[in-house]
XYZ file of C-alpha atoms in Angstrom:
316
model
C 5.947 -14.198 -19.426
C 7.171 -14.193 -15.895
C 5.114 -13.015 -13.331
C 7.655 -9.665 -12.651
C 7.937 -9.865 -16.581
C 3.505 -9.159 -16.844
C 3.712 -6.837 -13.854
C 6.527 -5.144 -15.703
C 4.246 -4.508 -18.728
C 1.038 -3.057 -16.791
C 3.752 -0.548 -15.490
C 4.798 0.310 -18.643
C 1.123 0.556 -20.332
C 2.506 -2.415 -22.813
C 0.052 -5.399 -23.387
C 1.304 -8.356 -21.405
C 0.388 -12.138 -22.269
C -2.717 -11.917 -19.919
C -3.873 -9.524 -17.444
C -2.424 -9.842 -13.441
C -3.993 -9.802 -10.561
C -2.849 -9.060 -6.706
C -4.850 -9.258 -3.525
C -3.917 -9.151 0.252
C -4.739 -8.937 3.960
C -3.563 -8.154 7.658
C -1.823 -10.656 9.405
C -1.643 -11.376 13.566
C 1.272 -8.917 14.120
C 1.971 -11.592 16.976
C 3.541 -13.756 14.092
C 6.993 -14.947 14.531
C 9.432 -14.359 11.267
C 8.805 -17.865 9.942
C 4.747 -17.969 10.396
C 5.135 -14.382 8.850
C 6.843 -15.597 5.850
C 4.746 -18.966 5.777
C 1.542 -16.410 5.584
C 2.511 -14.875 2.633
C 3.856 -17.215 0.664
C 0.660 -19.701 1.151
C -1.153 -16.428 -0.264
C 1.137 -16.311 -3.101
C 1.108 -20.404 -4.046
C -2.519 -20.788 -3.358
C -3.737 -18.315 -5.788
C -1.488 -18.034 -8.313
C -1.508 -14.395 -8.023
C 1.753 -11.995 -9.896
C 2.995 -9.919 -7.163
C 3.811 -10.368 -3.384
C 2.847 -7.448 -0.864
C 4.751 -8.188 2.167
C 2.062 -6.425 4.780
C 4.066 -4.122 7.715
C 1.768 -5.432 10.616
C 4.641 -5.741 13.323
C 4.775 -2.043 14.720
C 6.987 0.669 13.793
C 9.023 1.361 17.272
C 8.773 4.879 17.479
C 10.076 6.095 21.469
C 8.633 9.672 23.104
C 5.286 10.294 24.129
C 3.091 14.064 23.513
C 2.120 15.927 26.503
C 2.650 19.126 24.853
C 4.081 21.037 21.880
C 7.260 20.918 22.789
C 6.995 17.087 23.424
C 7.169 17.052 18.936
C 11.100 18.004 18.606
C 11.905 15.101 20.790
C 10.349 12.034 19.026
C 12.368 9.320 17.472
C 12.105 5.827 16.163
C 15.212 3.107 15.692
C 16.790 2.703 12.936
C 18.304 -0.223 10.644
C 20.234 -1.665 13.480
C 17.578 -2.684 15.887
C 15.982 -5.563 16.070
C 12.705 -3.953 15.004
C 14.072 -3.618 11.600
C 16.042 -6.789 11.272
C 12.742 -8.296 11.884
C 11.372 -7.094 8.829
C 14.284 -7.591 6.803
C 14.451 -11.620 7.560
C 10.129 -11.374 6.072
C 11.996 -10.185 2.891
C 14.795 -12.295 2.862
C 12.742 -14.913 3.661
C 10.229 -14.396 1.334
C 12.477 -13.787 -1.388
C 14.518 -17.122 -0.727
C 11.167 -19.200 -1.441
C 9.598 -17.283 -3.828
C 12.807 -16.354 -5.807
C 13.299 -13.825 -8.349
C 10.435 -14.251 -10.624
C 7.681 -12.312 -8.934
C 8.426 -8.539 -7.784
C 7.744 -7.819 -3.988
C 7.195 -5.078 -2.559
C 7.416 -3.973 0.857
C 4.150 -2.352 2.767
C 5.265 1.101 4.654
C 2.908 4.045 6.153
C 3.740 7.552 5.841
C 5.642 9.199 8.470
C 2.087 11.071 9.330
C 0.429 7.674 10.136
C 3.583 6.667 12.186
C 2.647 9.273 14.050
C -0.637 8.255 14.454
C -0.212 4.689 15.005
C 2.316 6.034 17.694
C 0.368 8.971 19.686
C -3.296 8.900 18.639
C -5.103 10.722 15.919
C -6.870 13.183 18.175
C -3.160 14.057 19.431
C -1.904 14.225 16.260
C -4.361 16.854 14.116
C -5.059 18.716 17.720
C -1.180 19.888 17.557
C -1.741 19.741 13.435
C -4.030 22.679 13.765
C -2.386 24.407 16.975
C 1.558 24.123 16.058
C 1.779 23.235 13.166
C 5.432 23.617 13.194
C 6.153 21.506 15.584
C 4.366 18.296 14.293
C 5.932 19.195 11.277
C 9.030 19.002 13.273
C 8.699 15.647 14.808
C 7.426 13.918 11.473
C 10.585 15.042 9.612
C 12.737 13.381 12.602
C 10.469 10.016 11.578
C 10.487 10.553 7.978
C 14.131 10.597 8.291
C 14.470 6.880 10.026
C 11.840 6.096 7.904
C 13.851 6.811 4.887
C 16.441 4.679 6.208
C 14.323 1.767 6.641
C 12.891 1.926 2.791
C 16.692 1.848 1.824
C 17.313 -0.911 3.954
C 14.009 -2.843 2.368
C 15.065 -2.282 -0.666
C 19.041 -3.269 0.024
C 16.914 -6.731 1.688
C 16.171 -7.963 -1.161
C 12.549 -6.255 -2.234
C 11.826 -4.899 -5.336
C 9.906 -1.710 -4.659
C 7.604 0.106 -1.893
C 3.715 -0.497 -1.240
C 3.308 3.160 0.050
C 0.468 3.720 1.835
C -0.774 7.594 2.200
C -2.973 8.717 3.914
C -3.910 12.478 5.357
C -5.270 13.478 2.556
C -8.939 12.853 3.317
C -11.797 14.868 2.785
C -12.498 17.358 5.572
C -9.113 16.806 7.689
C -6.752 19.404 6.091
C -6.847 21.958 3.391
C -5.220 21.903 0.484
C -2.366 24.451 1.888
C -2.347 22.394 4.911
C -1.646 19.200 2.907
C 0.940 20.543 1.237
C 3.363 21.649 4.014
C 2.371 19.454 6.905
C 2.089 15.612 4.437
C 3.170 16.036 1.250
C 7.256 16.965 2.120
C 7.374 13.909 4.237
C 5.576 11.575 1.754
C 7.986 12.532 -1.132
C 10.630 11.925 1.030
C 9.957 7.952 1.587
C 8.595 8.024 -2.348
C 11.514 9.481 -3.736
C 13.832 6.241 -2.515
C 12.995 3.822 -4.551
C 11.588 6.635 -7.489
C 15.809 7.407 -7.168
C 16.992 4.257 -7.784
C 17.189 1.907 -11.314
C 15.098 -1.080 -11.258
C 13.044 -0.582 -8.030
C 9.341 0.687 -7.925
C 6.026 2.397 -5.830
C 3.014 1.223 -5.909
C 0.913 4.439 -4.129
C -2.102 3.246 -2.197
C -3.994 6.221 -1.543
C -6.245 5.350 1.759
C -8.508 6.953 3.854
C -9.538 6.368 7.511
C -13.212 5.018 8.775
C -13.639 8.274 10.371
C -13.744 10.183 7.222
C -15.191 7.876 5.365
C -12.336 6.484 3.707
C -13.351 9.473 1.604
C -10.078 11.059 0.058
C -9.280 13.934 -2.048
C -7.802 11.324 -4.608
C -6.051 14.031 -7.405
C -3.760 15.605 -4.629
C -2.045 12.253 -5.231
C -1.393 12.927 -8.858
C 2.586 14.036 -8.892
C 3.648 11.567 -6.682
C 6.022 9.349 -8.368
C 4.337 5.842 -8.584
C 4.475 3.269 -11.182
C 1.227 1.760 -9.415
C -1.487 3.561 -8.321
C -4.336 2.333 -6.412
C -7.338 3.473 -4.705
C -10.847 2.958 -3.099
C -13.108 3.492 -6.304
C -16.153 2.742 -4.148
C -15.578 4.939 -0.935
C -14.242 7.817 -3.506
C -16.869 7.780 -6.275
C -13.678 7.756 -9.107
C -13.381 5.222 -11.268
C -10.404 3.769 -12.769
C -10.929 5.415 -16.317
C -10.729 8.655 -14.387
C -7.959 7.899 -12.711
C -5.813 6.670 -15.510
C -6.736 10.166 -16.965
C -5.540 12.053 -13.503
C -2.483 10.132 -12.658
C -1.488 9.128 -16.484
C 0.133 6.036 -14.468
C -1.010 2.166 -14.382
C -3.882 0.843 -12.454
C -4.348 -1.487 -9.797
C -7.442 -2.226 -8.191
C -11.294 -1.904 -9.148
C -12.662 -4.639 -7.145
C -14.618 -3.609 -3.493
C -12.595 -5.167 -0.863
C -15.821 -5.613 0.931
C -17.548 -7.087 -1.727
C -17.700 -10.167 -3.889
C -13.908 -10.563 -3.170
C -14.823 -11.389 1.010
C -18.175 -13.163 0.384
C -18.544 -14.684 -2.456
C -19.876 -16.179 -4.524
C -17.024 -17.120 -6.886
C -19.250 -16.169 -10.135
C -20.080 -12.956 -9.282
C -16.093 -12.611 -8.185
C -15.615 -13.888 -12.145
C -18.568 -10.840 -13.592
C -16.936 -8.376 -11.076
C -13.763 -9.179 -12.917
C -14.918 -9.451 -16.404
C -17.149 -6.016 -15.973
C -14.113 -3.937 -14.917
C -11.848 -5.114 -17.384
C -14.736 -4.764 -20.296
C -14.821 -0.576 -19.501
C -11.359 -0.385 -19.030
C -9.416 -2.602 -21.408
C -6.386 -4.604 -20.422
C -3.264 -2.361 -20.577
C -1.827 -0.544 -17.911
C -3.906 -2.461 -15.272
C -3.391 -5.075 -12.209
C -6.798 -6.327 -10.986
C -6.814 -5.494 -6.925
C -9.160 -4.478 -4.327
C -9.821 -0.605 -3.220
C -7.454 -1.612 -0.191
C -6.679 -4.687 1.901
C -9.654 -7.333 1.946
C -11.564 -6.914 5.429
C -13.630 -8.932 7.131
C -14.113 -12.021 8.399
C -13.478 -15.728 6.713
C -11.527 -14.452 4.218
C -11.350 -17.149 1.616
C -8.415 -18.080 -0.865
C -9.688 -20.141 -3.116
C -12.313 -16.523 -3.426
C -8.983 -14.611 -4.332
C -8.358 -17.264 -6.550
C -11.158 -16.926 -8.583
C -10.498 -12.940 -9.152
C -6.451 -14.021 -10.536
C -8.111 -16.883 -12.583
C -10.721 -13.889 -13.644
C -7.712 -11.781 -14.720
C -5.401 -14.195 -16.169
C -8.589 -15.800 -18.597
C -10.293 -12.719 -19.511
C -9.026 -12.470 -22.886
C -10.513 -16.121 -23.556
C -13.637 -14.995 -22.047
């Protein structure tokens, strides 16, 4: 099988020729196009891995600043046609070029809620959350909208499908009722792009922030159209089998991204492997990490070992 061929499969719950594996981390968003590209692909080549996650670490440019309530209806961010975007676009095209068209890729994006707070601050952000509501709600929607534009303009670049990141859900930052008119409308909105169109696909990485623990109410992800869905099973307390049950969607993930993964050594990286896929089974799952591996002296020939894990474990 090709590599987009096995990832494909997991989608679809079919049994592929062996089971895949995908792993990433944050690059210096000081990177010019070409060390950007470079990055990725020496990821990709190095470990053999089935999927490429092009990371969005050059910041969104979002323009207006929050003094006051009122400060919300005037936001904005640039669109497709400024060099913010092209940036991005030339990763893909780039990426794509080299690694041509038998891996899927999919492009990293945060919610329009994050934009926000990568923009204006988190304190900013949920104080006018829980004060005026409608107006955050307000300025989010303006985002979501350029946002929505850049997906379309990923996807028209050449990748394959959206790595959507969402987050505001965590435990003890907004109720349910909250959630569901202040995130969820805007989330759906970047979701539903590639969910709309043949042949391109979501991976949903549902994340939470340090200072909630990275603790996330993990089943008010469960319509969100995904063909992927991945999570922290550590910080969360829900395993993959549960998941699978929630979502009824394919897995990626199981391994900490703290863990063996980071530090080694490569035979415990092999029984963290082995373990997961012995509960679980091998349809409907990519082997990952709960989120993007942190720490320091990350190691590839570590990732390695987890895709070699993956790829062997039905000889094991």
């Amino acid at each position: 099988m090709k590599k987009s061929e096995r990832v494909l499969a997991v989608m679809k719950k079919e049994e592929a020729d062996c089971v895949p594996a995908g792993f990433w981390f944050h690059y210096n968003p000081k990177y010019t196009v070409q060390e950007m590209i470079d990055a990725h692909m020496e990821l990709y080549r190095e470990t053999g891995m089935d999927v490429i996650k092009i990371m969005q670490d050059y910041p969104y440019p979002v323009t207006g600043q929050i003094t006051s309530a009122q400060d919300w209806y005037k936001v904005g961010m640039k669109g497709t046609d400024s060099e913010e975007f092209e940036k991005m676009a030339a990763v893909i095209k780039g990426i794509r070029e080299q690694a041509g068209d038998d891996v899927l890729i999919f492009q990293t994006m945060f919610g329009p809620f994050k934009t926000a707070s990568m923009a204006f601050g988190d304190d900013v952000l949920m104080k006018y959350s829980k004060e005026t509501p409608e107006a955050v709600a307000a300025g989010v929607g303006i985002l979501a909208d350029v946002l929505e534009e850049w997906a379309k303009g990923y996807l028209a670049a050449g990748a394959d499908g959206i790595y959507y990141s969402a987050q505001f859900g965590e435990i003890g930052r907004f109720s349910e009722e909250e959630w569901e008119k202040l995130v969820k409308p805007s989330d759906l909105q970047i979701l539903n792009v590639a969910a709309d169109m043949p042949e391109k696909y979501n991976i949903l990485h549902i994340c939470g922030e340090p200072e909630y623990d990275f603790k996330t109410w993990v089943e008010r992800f469960t319509s969100y159209p995904a063909d992927l869905v991945n999570w922290s099973v550590k910080d969360n307390g829900y395993s993959l089998e549960k998941g699978r049950e929630a979502f009824g969607k394919a897995i990626l993930g199981g391994m900490n991204n703290k863990g063996n993964i980071l530090n080694g050594p490569k035979e415990a990286i092999e029984q963290e492997v082995k373990e997961i896929l012995d509960v679980f089974g091998t349809k409907g799952i990519m082997i990952g990490a709960d989120c993007t591996i942190q720490g320091q002296g990350i190691r590839l020939d570590y990732i390695k070992a987890a895709v070699d894990a993956a790829h062997n474990y039905h000889r094991i």
